[in-house]
Structures are given as C-alpha cells and as structure tokens.
Short mmCIF file of C-alpha atoms in Angstrom, two decimals:
data_model
loop_
_atom_site.label_atom_id
_atom_site.label_comp_id
_atom_site.label_asym_id
_atom_site.label_seq_id
_atom_site.Cartn_x
_atom_site.Cartn_y
_atom_site.Cartn_z
CA MET I 1 -21.79 -15.33 -59.63
CA ARG I 2 -19.03 -13.08 -60.99
CA LEU I 3 -17.26 -13.26 -57.66
CA LEU I 4 -17.30 -17.05 -57.75
CA PHE I 5 -15.98 -17.03 -61.29
CA PHE I 6 -13.19 -14.59 -60.32
CA LEU I 7 -12.22 -16.64 -57.28
CA PHE I 8 -12.02 -19.80 -59.39
CA PHE I 9 -9.61 -18.24 -61.86
CA ALA I 10 -7.61 -16.54 -59.06
CA PHE I 11 -7.23 -19.98 -57.44
CA MET I 12 -6.04 -21.46 -60.74
CA LEU I 13 -3.36 -18.77 -61.10
CA PHE I 14 -1.86 -19.59 -57.71
CA ALA I 15 -2.08 -23.35 -58.09
CA ALA I 16 1.13 -25.28 -58.53
CA ASP I 17 2.14 -26.77 -61.85
CA ILE I 18 3.75 -30.17 -62.30
CA ASN I 19 7.52 -29.89 -62.75
CA GLN I 20 8.16 -31.29 -66.23
CA THR I 21 11.93 -31.29 -65.65
CA LEU I 22 11.54 -34.09 -63.11
CA ILE I 23 9.37 -36.14 -65.50
CA GLN I 24 11.72 -35.75 -68.44
CA GLY I 25 14.88 -36.09 -66.34
CA ASP I 26 17.38 -38.89 -66.45
CA SER I 27 19.49 -40.62 -63.84
CA LYS I 28 22.12 -37.87 -64.04
CA LEU I 29 19.58 -35.23 -62.96
CA TYR I 30 18.25 -37.44 -60.21
CA ARG I 31 21.78 -38.07 -58.90
CA GLN I 32 22.44 -34.32 -58.84
CA LEU I 33 19.23 -33.71 -56.87
CA LEU I 34 20.11 -36.56 -54.50
CA ASN I 35 23.55 -35.01 -53.89
CA GLN I 36 21.98 -31.64 -53.16
CA ILE I 37 19.52 -33.12 -50.70
CA SER I 38 22.29 -35.21 -49.08
CA LYS I 39 24.40 -32.05 -48.52
CA GLN I 40 21.65 -30.44 -46.47
CA LYS I 41 22.52 -30.51 -42.81
CA GLN I 42 18.98 -30.94 -41.51
CA THR I 43 17.27 -34.25 -42.23
CA ASN I 44 13.56 -34.72 -41.68
CA GLU I 45 10.82 -36.95 -43.06
CA ASP I 46 10.50 -34.86 -46.23
CA THR I 47 14.17 -35.14 -47.15
CA SER I 48 14.18 -38.88 -46.34
CA LEU I 49 11.17 -39.36 -48.60
CA GLN I 50 12.79 -37.29 -51.37
CA LYS I 51 16.00 -39.33 -51.14
CA ALA I 52 14.03 -42.59 -51.33
CA LEU I 53 12.04 -41.36 -54.34
CA LEU I 54 15.16 -40.15 -56.15
CA LYS I 55 16.89 -43.51 -55.54
CA LYS I 56 13.81 -45.28 -56.94
CA LEU I 57 13.86 -43.03 -59.97
CA ILE I 58 17.55 -43.82 -60.58
CA ASP I 59 16.84 -47.56 -60.25
CA LEU I 60 13.86 -47.25 -62.57
CA GLU I 61 16.03 -45.59 -65.19
CA LYS I 62 18.55 -48.48 -64.93
CA SER I 63 15.88 -51.17 -65.25
CA SER I 64 14.23 -49.53 -68.27
CA ALA I 65 17.46 -49.97 -70.23
CA LYS I 66 17.39 -53.75 -69.61
CA ILE I 67 14.08 -54.64 -71.24
CA LYS I 68 14.40 -57.30 -73.89
CA PRO I 69 11.61 -58.86 -75.92
CA PRO I 70 10.90 -62.56 -75.37
CA LYS I 71 12.56 -64.93 -77.82
CA LEU I 72 9.84 -66.37 -80.00
CA SER I 73 11.26 -68.37 -82.90
CA PRO I 74 9.40 -70.76 -85.20
CA PRO I 75 9.38 -74.29 -83.79
CA LYS I 76 11.59 -76.85 -85.48
CA LYS I 77 10.33 -79.91 -83.62
CA GLU I 78 7.38 -80.89 -81.45
CA GLY I 79 9.08 -80.04 -78.13
CA ASP I 80 9.81 -76.55 -79.42
CA LEU I 81 6.12 -76.06 -80.23
CA LEU I 82 5.10 -76.89 -76.62
CA GLU I 83 7.77 -74.58 -75.26
CA LEU I 84 6.58 -71.80 -77.62
CA ILE I 85 2.99 -72.28 -76.45
CA ASP I 86 4.09 -72.09 -72.79
CA THR I 87 6.08 -68.93 -73.56
CA TYR I 88 3.11 -67.37 -75.32
CA ILE I 89 0.80 -68.12 -72.35
CA ASP I 90 3.34 -66.60 -69.92
CA VAL I 91 3.62 -63.51 -72.09
CA ALA I 92 -0.15 -63.15 -72.28
CA LYS I 93 -0.39 -63.37 -68.45
CA GLN I 94 2.36 -60.79 -68.08
CA LYS I 95 0.57 -58.45 -70.47
CA GLN I 96 -2.65 -58.70 -68.44
CA VAL I 97 -0.77 -57.87 -65.24
CA LEU I 98 0.90 -54.93 -66.99
CA ILE I 99 -2.43 -53.60 -68.21
CA GLN I 100 -3.78 -53.72 -64.64
CA THR I 101 -0.62 -52.01 -63.43
CA ILE I 102 -1.00 -49.22 -66.02
CA ASP I 103 -4.59 -48.66 -64.94
CA THR I 104 -3.55 -48.45 -61.29
CA LEU I 105 -0.78 -46.01 -62.13
CA ASP I 106 -3.25 -43.88 -64.11
CA ASP I 107 -5.43 -43.64 -61.01
CA LYS I 108 -2.46 -42.70 -58.83
CA LEU I 109 -1.39 -40.05 -61.35
CA ASP I 110 -4.87 -38.54 -61.39
CA VAL I 111 -4.91 -38.28 -57.60
CA LEU I 112 -1.42 -36.71 -57.50
CA ARG I 113 -2.28 -34.32 -60.33
CA SER I 114 -5.29 -33.05 -58.44
CA GLN I 115 -3.32 -32.76 -55.21
CA ILE I 116 -0.55 -30.79 -56.91
CA ALA I 117 -3.06 -28.53 -58.62
CA GLY I 118 -4.67 -27.81 -55.26
CA LEU I 119 -1.40 -26.63 -53.70
CA GLU I 120 0.29 -23.28 -53.90
CA ASN I 121 3.75 -22.96 -55.48
CA ASN I 122 5.49 -22.66 -52.09
CA ALA I 123 3.73 -25.55 -50.34
CA THR I 124 6.00 -27.64 -48.17
CA ASN I 125 5.12 -31.06 -49.64
CA LEU I 126 5.08 -29.89 -53.28
CA ASN I 127 8.53 -31.46 -53.95
CA ASP I 128 7.44 -34.78 -52.48
CA LEU I 129 4.30 -34.88 -54.62
CA GLU I 130 6.20 -33.88 -57.75
CA LEU I 131 8.78 -36.60 -57.22
CA GLN I 132 6.00 -39.17 -56.60
CA TYR I 133 4.33 -37.96 -59.78
CA ALA I 134 7.59 -38.26 -61.77
CA PHE I 135 8.13 -41.77 -60.35
CA TYR I 136 4.68 -42.95 -61.37
CA VAL I 137 5.00 -41.42 -64.85
CA LYS I 138 8.30 -43.23 -65.36
CA GLU I 139 6.93 -46.46 -63.93
CA LYS I 140 3.92 -46.23 -66.26
CA ALA I 141 6.18 -45.64 -69.27
CA LEU I 142 8.22 -48.68 -68.29
CA ALA I 143 5.08 -50.81 -67.95
CA GLN I 144 3.86 -49.60 -71.35
CA LYS I 145 7.23 -50.46 -72.89
CA LYS I 146 7.09 -53.95 -71.38
CA SER I 147 3.54 -54.47 -72.55
CA ARG I 148 4.53 -53.68 -76.15
CA TYR I 149 6.89 -56.63 -76.02
CA ALA I 150 4.21 -58.85 -74.52
CA ARG I 151 2.04 -59.23 -77.61
#
C-alpha cells in the first residue's frame, strides 16, 4: 500500500503542468511564438498544428475586442415594440446556444487537463495540448462575455 501511495505521488511530481503564460497571453505573445515556429527549418505536423492554433488564438483575441451589447431601447411606437420583442427572442436563443457552447468547452478543457496531467514535462505533444487548452480557455471566456450581453 505504501508503495502504491509513493508511486502515485512520484507520478504527480513528474506530470506536466498547464502553461499559464499561454492562457494569459495576448496577440503579441502569440505572434512572437508564431514567428519563432515559422523560423524553424523543419516543418512537420506538430509545427503546422501549432501555427494553426496560434493563428486561431490571434483571431480570437481580435474578435473579443469587437463584442458589443445589443441595442435595446424603450419602444416609442407599436412597430418598435414588435422589433424589440424579436430582438429579445433572438438574444434569448443566442444565450441558449452560448450556454451549450460553454458546457461543451468545459468538457473539452477537462479532457485536455487530464491529458496534460498524464504527460511528462518533455513529452512531444505537450505544446500542442497546451495551445489547444489555451485556445479553449480563451474561447470559453469569449462565450461567457457574449452571454453576459445576452440577458
């Protein structure tokens, strides 16, 4: 029993941690990483995947700056009331879709978190998984921000 307990903690010490710099990074950091990867002479599936994920992270950063709340002003005439009701229904539908998206992203993050924790620090696909994790964290934050406007 002690041996099992020791092996469990030894495994936890060698397990990889999630790179918080990637999660908290901005488009400037992602561009720097993209430039570093682009300068590498050898290109394989891993570098192609990393480039694609970094480009998606950069695009996600751009789109998060463009979120605007829907314009909901008090109706002044009957036509405005119908338009306001239609807008409210659309916003409610969007919020439901965003809630489902957030739940799906939570599931993906759980899977990635467990995969990363099961790897060693020098695993070959660790960078790929960390970039995917950062992308899903940013995408979830964007969906949460959008859902706050969809009330």
